[in-house]
Amino acid sequence: MKLKLFYSLSVLAAVCLSAFAQIRFSAEDPWLAADGEVLNPEVRRIDVSKKKAGRIPDLKPSDWTVAVWNFPAWNPGGKHIPELAHGKTLRLPLLYDSSDPECLHNGVYYYRLSDPDVMDWQVKWMREAGVNLVMFDWYPSSSKEAFDNSPRHRTINASIEEGFLGKTETGGKPVKTNRFAKKIKFLAMWTNHGGAWIPKGTMEYACENFLNQPNYYTIDGKPIIIVHAAGILRDEHGGDGGDRMETLRKWVLAQRAIAESYGHKEIIMALGAIHPQHAKGFKDIGFDMCFTYLTPANHELETVTPIEFYKNGKKASEGELHEADYETVMIPSMKTFWTKQAKVWGARNYIPTITMRADWRHWHPQRLLYYHGCTPDVYADTLEMAKQHVKEVGGRTFLPVGIWTQIYEDEYIEPDVKYGYEYGKQIKAAFGENRKRD
């Protein structure tokens, strides 16, 4: 039975006061650029059962790696779309599939990301925006003892294996290449949370199915392995006693040895999420780089409001709402966080991520994030800020510009009915001049 959570009235009032600005798309009330160009033509949802994506631009040499994270959970059988559709729809993605009854929730059609036609649209829009790397969340195993390609997360992994790589089934025979080999680079982050683990057999599967692909992302010829949750990894592979970090060091070395047995003489072992104050110990045991999946608001700048949750008229639990305005809190928070990480890892070994927004108010029971105010024009300023930061600290020209598909938490870049294609246009404008021409 679905558990329904209710805000207390005082907190609900506080939340309502924090609504961010709306942009209306209409012919009668256009949003104009400085030169009079209409930036918000009316947008219509695209039915993938009736319209194909068409030509996808090939990769071209670039000064920048412009990356997006991809949370590929949007398939029937998973929990996210039903909960979203019956809870809070937030922004509605442009794509839908009217031919698939399993994609219909609460009167609204969504899409199946494991459908190659849907993935074609996503990659087409990424490439048109100038994105040249997609970084998928991949959930390795629901078993701690032996790799099982996580049946619990099979609807997520299917987007990568069937939608992107073109396999006939998830967990099936490895393919030698994929239809996006000349279109976009990719990598699969080992997402070890939410009941997913990294048991023996994970690196073998990654080498056979992902690192073998011609468009798997490398730096200086070295494939990147990103492990999402450092603390969970330590708990899983650090042992029960003694020097847990030394035990984890041996695990890191073992992963390198497995990769080498598959022909990868060197790999880059990276973390996907850790706070700078906890990072040095992981760097010391052999992790080469660090990313940030979602850059958090500075706790000294954000507003924290206690929340009480009620069930059947009785208080069931307590939590906190962590709220941050984008321009006054998130932008300075990102700069501070990135600078601290660069001091630990070195500027070229820390890859900053732009956090666009976050809205967890409809689902997370203890810690609700609500980062608001990142409209397309503010996002454009943030892209310029991030580029300047990378140049100032001497970092790699490598920037994840947000999460492409996180519909559930309102953190996504992909085209939608509220902002249309505006976020992609801002990415293209920010990085277009830095692209090398053929």
Coordinates of C-alpha atoms in Angstrom, one line a residue:
M1 CA 0.0 0.0 0.0
K2 CA 1.4 3.4 -1.0
L3 CA 2.4 5.6 2.0
K4 CA 1.1 9.1 1.6
L5 CA 3.0 11.9 3.3
F6 CA 1.6 15.3 4.4
Y7 CA 3.3 18.5 5.2
S8 CA 2.3 20.5 8.3
L9 CA 0.5 23.7 7.5
S10 CA 3.3 26.0 8.5
V11 CA 5.8 24.3 6.3
L12 CA 3.4 24.1 3.4
A13 CA 3.0 27.9 3.6
A14 CA 6.8 28.3 3.6
V15 CA 7.1 26.1 0.5
C16 CA 4.4 28.1 -1.4
L17 CA 6.3 31.3 -0.8
S18 CA 9.3 29.9 -2.6
A19 CA 7.9 29.4 -6.1
F20 CA 10.3 30.3 -8.8
A21 CA 9.6 32.5 -11.9
Q22 CA 7.4 31.1 -14.6
I23 CA 8.1 31.5 -18.4
R24 CA 5.0 31.3 -20.5
F25 CA 5.2 29.9 -24.0
S26 CA 2.6 31.5 -26.2
A27 CA 2.3 33.5 -29.5
E28 CA 0.4 36.2 -27.6
D29 CA 3.1 36.8 -24.9
P30 CA 6.4 35.9 -26.5
W31 CA 9.7 35.9 -24.7
L32 CA 12.0 38.2 -26.8
A33 CA 15.8 38.3 -27.2
A34 CA 17.6 41.6 -27.3
D35 CA 17.4 41.7 -31.1
G36 CA 13.6 40.9 -31.1
E37 CA 14.0 37.2 -31.9
V38 CA 11.2 35.1 -30.4
L39 CA 12.8 32.8 -27.9
N40 CA 9.7 30.9 -26.9
P41 CA 7.8 29.6 -29.9
E42 CA 5.0 27.4 -29.0
V43 CA 6.2 23.9 -28.4
R44 CA 4.3 20.7 -28.9
R45 CA 5.0 17.3 -27.3
I46 CA 6.5 14.8 -29.7
D47 CA 4.9 11.4 -30.1
V48 CA 7.8 9.0 -30.7
S49 CA 5.5 6.4 -32.2
K50 CA 4.7 8.9 -35.0
K51 CA 7.8 10.9 -35.5
K52 CA 11.5 9.7 -35.7
A53 CA 14.4 11.7 -34.6
G54 CA 16.1 11.7 -38.0
R55 CA 19.7 12.6 -38.6
I56 CA 22.0 12.9 -35.6
P57 CA 25.1 15.1 -36.1
D58 CA 28.5 13.3 -36.0
L59 CA 31.1 14.2 -33.3
K60 CA 33.6 16.9 -34.2
P61 CA 36.9 17.8 -32.5
S62 CA 36.3 20.0 -29.6
D63 CA 38.3 22.0 -27.1
W64 CA 35.8 21.1 -24.3
T65 CA 34.3 17.9 -23.1
V66 CA 30.7 19.0 -22.5
A67 CA 29.0 16.3 -20.5
V68 CA 25.6 15.5 -19.1
W69 CA 24.7 13.0 -16.4
N70 CA 21.9 10.6 -17.3
F71 CA 19.6 9.0 -14.8
P72 CA 17.9 6.5 -17.2
A73 CA 15.1 5.3 -15.0
W74 CA 12.2 6.2 -17.4
N75 CA 10.9 2.8 -18.3
P76 CA 7.6 1.0 -17.4
G77 CA 8.1 -1.3 -14.4
G78 CA 10.1 1.1 -12.4
K79 CA 8.7 3.2 -9.6
H80 CA 9.7 6.7 -10.6
I81 CA 7.2 7.6 -13.4
P82 CA 4.1 6.3 -11.5
E83 CA 5.1 8.1 -8.3
L84 CA 5.8 11.3 -10.2
A85 CA 2.6 11.3 -12.3
H86 CA 0.4 10.7 -9.2
G87 CA 2.4 13.1 -7.0
K88 CA 3.8 16.2 -8.6
T89 CA 4.4 16.4 -12.3
L90 CA 6.9 19.4 -12.1
R91 CA 7.9 20.0 -15.7
L92 CA 6.6 17.7 -18.4
P93 CA 9.1 16.2 -20.9
L94 CA 8.5 16.9 -24.6
L95 CA 8.7 13.2 -25.6
Y96 CA 5.9 10.7 -25.1
D97 CA 4.7 7.4 -26.7
S98 CA 0.9 7.2 -27.3
S99 CA 1.3 3.6 -28.6
D100 CA 2.6 2.2 -25.4
P101 CA -0.2 1.8 -22.8
E102 CA 2.4 1.1 -20.1
C103 CA 3.6 4.6 -20.5
L104 CA 0.3 6.1 -19.5
H105 CA 0.0 7.3 -15.9
N106 CA -2.7 9.5 -14.4
G107 CA -3.9 10.5 -17.9
V108 CA -0.4 11.5 -19.1
Y109 CA 1.8 9.6 -21.5
Y110 CA 5.5 9.4 -20.8
Y111 CA 8.2 7.4 -22.7
R112 CA 10.3 4.3 -22.5
L113 CA 14.0 5.2 -22.5
S114 CA 15.0 1.6 -23.4
D115 CA 13.2 2.2 -26.7
P116 CA 15.9 3.0 -29.4
D117 CA 13.6 5.6 -31.0
V118 CA 13.4 7.5 -27.7
M119 CA 17.2 7.3 -27.2
D120 CA 17.7 8.6 -30.7
W121 CA 15.8 11.7 -29.8
Q122 CA 17.7 12.2 -26.6
V123 CA 21.1 11.8 -28.3
K124 CA 20.0 14.0 -31.2
W125 CA 19.1 16.8 -28.8
M126 CA 22.3 16.4 -26.8
R127 CA 24.4 16.7 -30.0
E128 CA 22.5 19.7 -31.3
A129 CA 23.2 21.4 -27.9
G130 CA 26.9 20.6 -28.3
V131 CA 27.0 17.8 -25.7
N132 CA 29.6 15.3 -26.6
L133 CA 29.6 12.9 -23.6
V134 CA 26.7 11.2 -21.8
M135 CA 27.5 9.7 -18.4
F136 CA 24.9 7.1 -17.5
D137 CA 24.0 5.9 -14.0
W138 CA 24.5 2.1 -14.1
Y139 CA 23.4 0.0 -11.1
P140 CA 25.7 -3.0 -11.0
S141 CA 24.2 -5.7 -8.7
S142 CA 21.5 -6.2 -6.2
S143 CA 23.5 -9.1 -4.7
K144 CA 26.6 -8.4 -2.6
E145 CA 28.0 -11.9 -3.2
A146 CA 28.0 -12.3 -7.0
F147 CA 27.3 -9.9 -9.9
D148 CA 23.7 -10.2 -11.2
N149 CA 23.2 -6.9 -13.2
S150 CA 20.7 -5.9 -10.6
P151 CA 17.3 -7.3 -11.3
R152 CA 16.0 -4.7 -8.9
H153 CA 17.3 -1.9 -11.2
R154 CA 16.8 -3.8 -14.5
T155 CA 14.4 -1.1 -15.8
I156 CA 17.2 1.5 -15.4
N157 CA 20.0 -0.6 -16.9
A158 CA 17.8 -1.5 -19.9
S159 CA 18.1 2.1 -21.1
I160 CA 21.8 1.8 -21.4
E161 CA 22.0 -1.8 -22.8
E162 CA 19.0 -1.8 -25.0
G163 CA 18.2 1.8 -25.7
F164 CA 21.8 3.0 -26.2
L165 CA 23.9 0.0 -27.0
G166 CA 21.2 -1.7 -29.0
K167 CA 21.2 -5.1 -27.3
T168 CA 18.1 -7.3 -27.7
E169 CA 18.0 -7.8 -23.9
T170 CA 19.7 -6.4 -20.8
G171 CA 22.4 -8.8 -19.7
G172 CA 22.6 -10.4 -23.1
K173 CA 25.6 -11.1 -25.3
P174 CA 28.0 -8.1 -25.5
V175 CA 27.9 -6.1 -28.8
K176 CA 31.0 -5.0 -30.6
T177 CA 29.8 -1.5 -31.4
N178 CA 26.7 0.7 -31.2
R179 CA 24.9 3.1 -33.6
F180 CA 26.1 6.1 -31.6
A181 CA 29.8 5.2 -32.0
K182 CA 30.5 8.3 -34.2
K183 CA 27.8 10.4 -32.6
I184 CA 28.6 10.7 -28.9
K185 CA 31.0 9.4 -26.2
F186 CA 29.6 7.6 -23.1
L187 CA 30.5 6.1 -19.8
A188 CA 28.7 4.1 -17.2
M189 CA 29.0 5.2 -13.6
W190 CA 28.9 2.4 -11.0
T191 CA 25.9 3.7 -9.0
N192 CA 26.3 1.8 -5.7
H193 CA 23.4 3.1 -3.7
G194 CA 19.7 2.3 -3.4
G195 CA 20.3 -1.3 -2.9
A196 CA 23.0 -1.7 -5.6
W197 CA 26.4 -3.1 -4.9
I198 CA 29.8 -3.8 -6.5
P199 CA 30.6 -7.5 -6.0
K200 CA 33.1 -9.7 -7.7
G201 CA 32.4 -9.8 -11.4
T202 CA 31.5 -6.1 -11.8
M203 CA 34.7 -5.0 -13.5
E204 CA 34.6 -8.0 -15.8
Y205 CA 31.1 -7.1 -16.9
A206 CA 32.0 -3.5 -17.4
C207 CA 35.0 -4.4 -19.5
E208 CA 33.1 -6.9 -21.7
N209 CA 30.0 -4.7 -22.2
F210 CA 31.1 -1.0 -21.9
L211 CA 34.8 -0.5 -22.0
N212 CA 34.9 -2.6 -25.2
Q213 CA 32.8 0.0 -27.1
P214 CA 34.6 2.3 -29.5
N215 CA 33.0 5.4 -28.0
Y216 CA 33.6 4.6 -24.3
Y217 CA 35.1 7.8 -22.9
T218 CA 38.8 7.9 -22.2
I219 CA 41.4 10.5 -21.1
D220 CA 44.8 10.1 -22.7
G221 CA 43.6 6.6 -23.8
K222 CA 42.6 5.6 -20.3
P223 CA 39.0 4.5 -19.7
I224 CA 37.3 6.2 -16.7
I225 CA 35.6 4.1 -14.0
I226 CA 33.5 6.3 -11.7
V227 CA 32.2 4.8 -8.5
H228 CA 29.3 6.9 -7.2
A229 CA 29.2 6.5 -3.4
A230 CA 32.6 6.5 -1.7
G231 CA 31.3 5.8 1.9
I232 CA 29.2 2.8 0.8
L233 CA 32.1 1.4 -1.2
R234 CA 34.3 1.6 1.9
D235 CA 31.7 -0.2 4.0
E236 CA 31.3 -2.9 1.3
H237 CA 35.0 -3.5 0.5
G238 CA 36.9 -2.1 3.5
G239 CA 36.4 -5.1 5.7
D240 CA 35.1 -5.3 9.2
G241 CA 38.2 -4.4 11.2
G242 CA 41.8 -3.1 11.1
D243 CA 42.8 -0.6 8.5
R244 CA 39.7 -0.4 6.3
M245 CA 41.2 2.1 3.9
E246 CA 44.2 -0.2 3.4
T247 CA 41.9 -3.0 2.6
L248 CA 40.0 -0.8 0.1
R249 CA 43.4 0.1 -1.5
K250 CA 43.9 -3.5 -2.3
W251 CA 40.4 -3.6 -3.9
V252 CA 41.3 -0.6 -6.1
L253 CA 44.5 -2.4 -7.2
A254 CA 42.5 -5.5 -7.9
Q255 CA 40.1 -3.6 -10.2
R256 CA 43.1 -2.2 -12.1
A257 CA 44.5 -5.7 -12.5
I258 CA 41.2 -7.0 -13.9
A259 CA 41.0 -4.2 -16.4
E260 CA 44.5 -4.9 -17.5
S261 CA 43.6 -8.5 -18.1
Y262 CA 41.1 -7.2 -20.7
G263 CA 43.8 -5.1 -22.4
H264 CA 43.4 -1.8 -20.6
K265 CA 46.9 -1.2 -19.4
E266 CA 45.8 1.8 -17.4
I267 CA 42.4 3.0 -16.2
I268 CA 41.3 6.1 -14.3
M269 CA 39.5 5.3 -11.0
A270 CA 37.3 8.1 -10.0
L271 CA 34.7 9.0 -7.4
G272 CA 31.2 10.3 -8.3
A273 CA 30.2 12.0 -5.0
I274 CA 32.2 12.9 -1.9
H275 CA 32.6 16.0 0.2
P276 CA 36.1 17.6 0.2
Q277 CA 36.7 17.1 3.9
H278 CA 36.4 13.3 3.4
A279 CA 38.2 13.1 0.0
K280 CA 41.9 12.9 0.9
G281 CA 41.8 9.4 2.3
F282 CA 40.3 8.1 -0.9
K283 CA 42.9 9.9 -3.0
D284 CA 45.7 8.5 -0.9
I285 CA 44.6 4.9 -1.5
G286 CA 44.6 5.2 -5.3
F287 CA 41.6 7.1 -6.6
D288 CA 42.8 9.3 -9.4
M289 CA 39.9 11.8 -9.9
C290 CA 36.7 13.0 -8.5
F291 CA 33.4 14.2 -10.0
T292 CA 30.3 15.7 -8.3
Y293 CA 26.9 14.4 -9.3
L294 CA 25.0 17.1 -7.5
T295 CA 26.8 20.1 -6.1
P296 CA 25.2 20.9 -2.7
A297 CA 24.2 24.2 -1.4
N298 CA 26.4 25.7 1.3
H299 CA 24.8 24.9 4.6
E300 CA 25.7 28.4 5.9
L301 CA 23.7 30.0 3.0
E302 CA 20.7 27.7 2.6
T303 CA 17.5 27.9 4.5
V304 CA 16.6 24.8 6.6
T305 CA 13.0 24.4 7.8
P306 CA 11.9 21.5 10.0
I307 CA 9.1 19.3 8.6
E308 CA 6.6 17.0 10.3
F309 CA 5.1 14.2 8.3
Y310 CA 1.6 12.9 9.1
K311 CA -0.1 9.6 8.4
N312 CA -3.8 9.0 9.2
G313 CA -3.8 12.2 11.3
K314 CA -0.8 11.2 13.4
K315 CA 2.8 12.4 13.1
A316 CA 4.8 9.6 11.4
S317 CA 8.3 11.1 11.1
E318 CA 10.3 14.3 11.0
G319 CA 12.6 15.8 8.4
E320 CA 14.1 19.0 7.0
L321 CA 13.5 21.2 3.9
H322 CA 16.8 22.5 2.5
E323 CA 16.0 25.5 0.3
A324 CA 18.3 27.6 -1.8
D325 CA 17.8 30.4 -4.3
Y326 CA 19.9 29.8 -7.3
E327 CA 21.6 33.2 -7.9
T328 CA 22.2 34.2 -4.2
V329 CA 22.9 30.7 -2.8
M330 CA 23.6 28.0 -5.4
I331 CA 26.1 29.9 -7.6
P332 CA 28.4 31.0 -4.7
S333 CA 28.0 27.5 -3.2
M334 CA 29.2 25.8 -6.3
K335 CA 32.2 28.0 -6.7
T336 CA 33.2 27.4 -3.0
F337 CA 32.6 23.6 -3.3
W338 CA 34.6 23.3 -6.5
T339 CA 37.5 25.3 -5.2
K340 CA 37.7 23.1 -2.1
Q341 CA 37.7 19.9 -4.1
A342 CA 40.3 21.3 -6.5
K343 CA 42.6 21.9 -3.5
V344 CA 42.3 18.2 -2.5
W345 CA 42.5 16.5 -5.9
G346 CA 44.4 19.1 -7.9
A347 CA 42.6 21.3 -10.5
R348 CA 43.0 18.8 -13.3
N349 CA 41.8 15.8 -11.4
Y350 CA 38.5 17.4 -10.1
I351 CA 35.7 17.7 -12.5
P352 CA 33.0 20.2 -11.3
T353 CA 29.3 19.7 -12.1
I354 CA 26.7 22.4 -12.6
T355 CA 23.7 21.7 -10.4
M356 CA 20.7 23.3 -12.2
R357 CA 18.0 22.8 -9.7
A358 CA 16.5 20.2 -7.3
D359 CA 13.0 19.6 -6.0
W360 CA 12.6 16.6 -3.7
R361 CA 9.6 18.0 -1.9
H362 CA 7.3 15.4 -3.3
W363 CA 9.2 12.3 -2.3
H364 CA 12.1 12.3 0.1
P365 CA 11.0 11.7 3.7
Q366 CA 13.9 13.1 5.7
R367 CA 16.0 15.5 3.7
L368 CA 14.1 17.5 1.1
L369 CA 16.2 19.6 -1.4
Y370 CA 14.6 22.6 -3.1
Y371 CA 17.0 24.5 -5.2
H372 CA 15.0 27.0 -7.3
G373 CA 15.4 29.9 -9.7
C374 CA 17.6 28.4 -12.5
T375 CA 15.7 29.8 -15.5
P376 CA 17.5 29.5 -18.9
D377 CA 18.9 33.0 -18.6
V378 CA 20.4 32.3 -15.2
Y379 CA 21.7 29.0 -16.5
A380 CA 23.5 30.8 -19.2
D381 CA 25.3 33.0 -16.7
T382 CA 26.1 29.9 -14.7
L383 CA 27.7 28.2 -17.7
E384 CA 29.9 31.2 -18.2
M385 CA 30.8 31.3 -14.5
A386 CA 31.8 27.6 -14.6
K387 CA 33.9 28.0 -17.7
Q388 CA 35.7 31.0 -16.1
H389 CA 36.3 29.0 -12.9
V390 CA 37.9 26.1 -14.9
K391 CA 40.2 28.6 -16.6
E392 CA 41.1 30.4 -13.4
V393 CA 42.1 27.2 -11.5
G394 CA 43.8 25.6 -14.5
G395 CA 41.4 22.7 -14.7
R396 CA 40.6 20.3 -17.5
T397 CA 38.2 21.7 -20.1
F398 CA 35.7 19.1 -19.0
L399 CA 32.4 20.3 -17.6
P400 CA 29.3 18.2 -16.8
V401 CA 26.5 20.8 -17.3
G402 CA 23.8 19.1 -15.4
I403 CA 21.6 16.0 -15.4
W404 CA 19.8 15.4 -18.7
T405 CA 16.9 13.2 -17.6
Q406 CA 16.2 13.5 -13.9
I407 CA 12.5 14.3 -14.3
Y408 CA 11.7 12.9 -10.9
E409 CA 13.7 15.5 -9.0
D410 CA 13.2 18.4 -11.5
E411 CA 16.9 18.5 -12.4
Y412 CA 16.8 17.9 -16.1
I413 CA 18.0 19.6 -19.2
E414 CA 16.1 17.6 -21.9
P415 CA 13.4 19.6 -23.7
D416 CA 10.1 20.0 -21.9
V417 CA 6.8 21.9 -22.3
K418 CA 7.7 24.7 -20.0
Y419 CA 11.1 25.8 -21.2
G420 CA 11.2 24.1 -24.6
Y421 CA 14.7 23.8 -26.0
E422 CA 16.1 26.8 -24.1
Y423 CA 18.6 25.0 -21.8
G424 CA 20.1 23.2 -24.8
K425 CA 20.4 26.5 -26.7
Q426 CA 22.3 28.0 -23.7
I427 CA 24.8 25.1 -23.8
K428 CA 25.3 25.5 -27.5
A429 CA 25.8 29.3 -27.1
A430 CA 28.3 28.8 -24.3
F431 CA 30.5 26.2 -25.9
G432 CA 30.0 26.8 -29.6
E433 CA 32.7 29.3 -30.0
N434 CA 35.2 26.9 -28.3
R435 CA 34.6 24.1 -30.8
K436 CA 37.4 23.4 -33.3
R437 CA 36.3 23.5 -36.9
D438 CA 37.0 20.7 -39.4

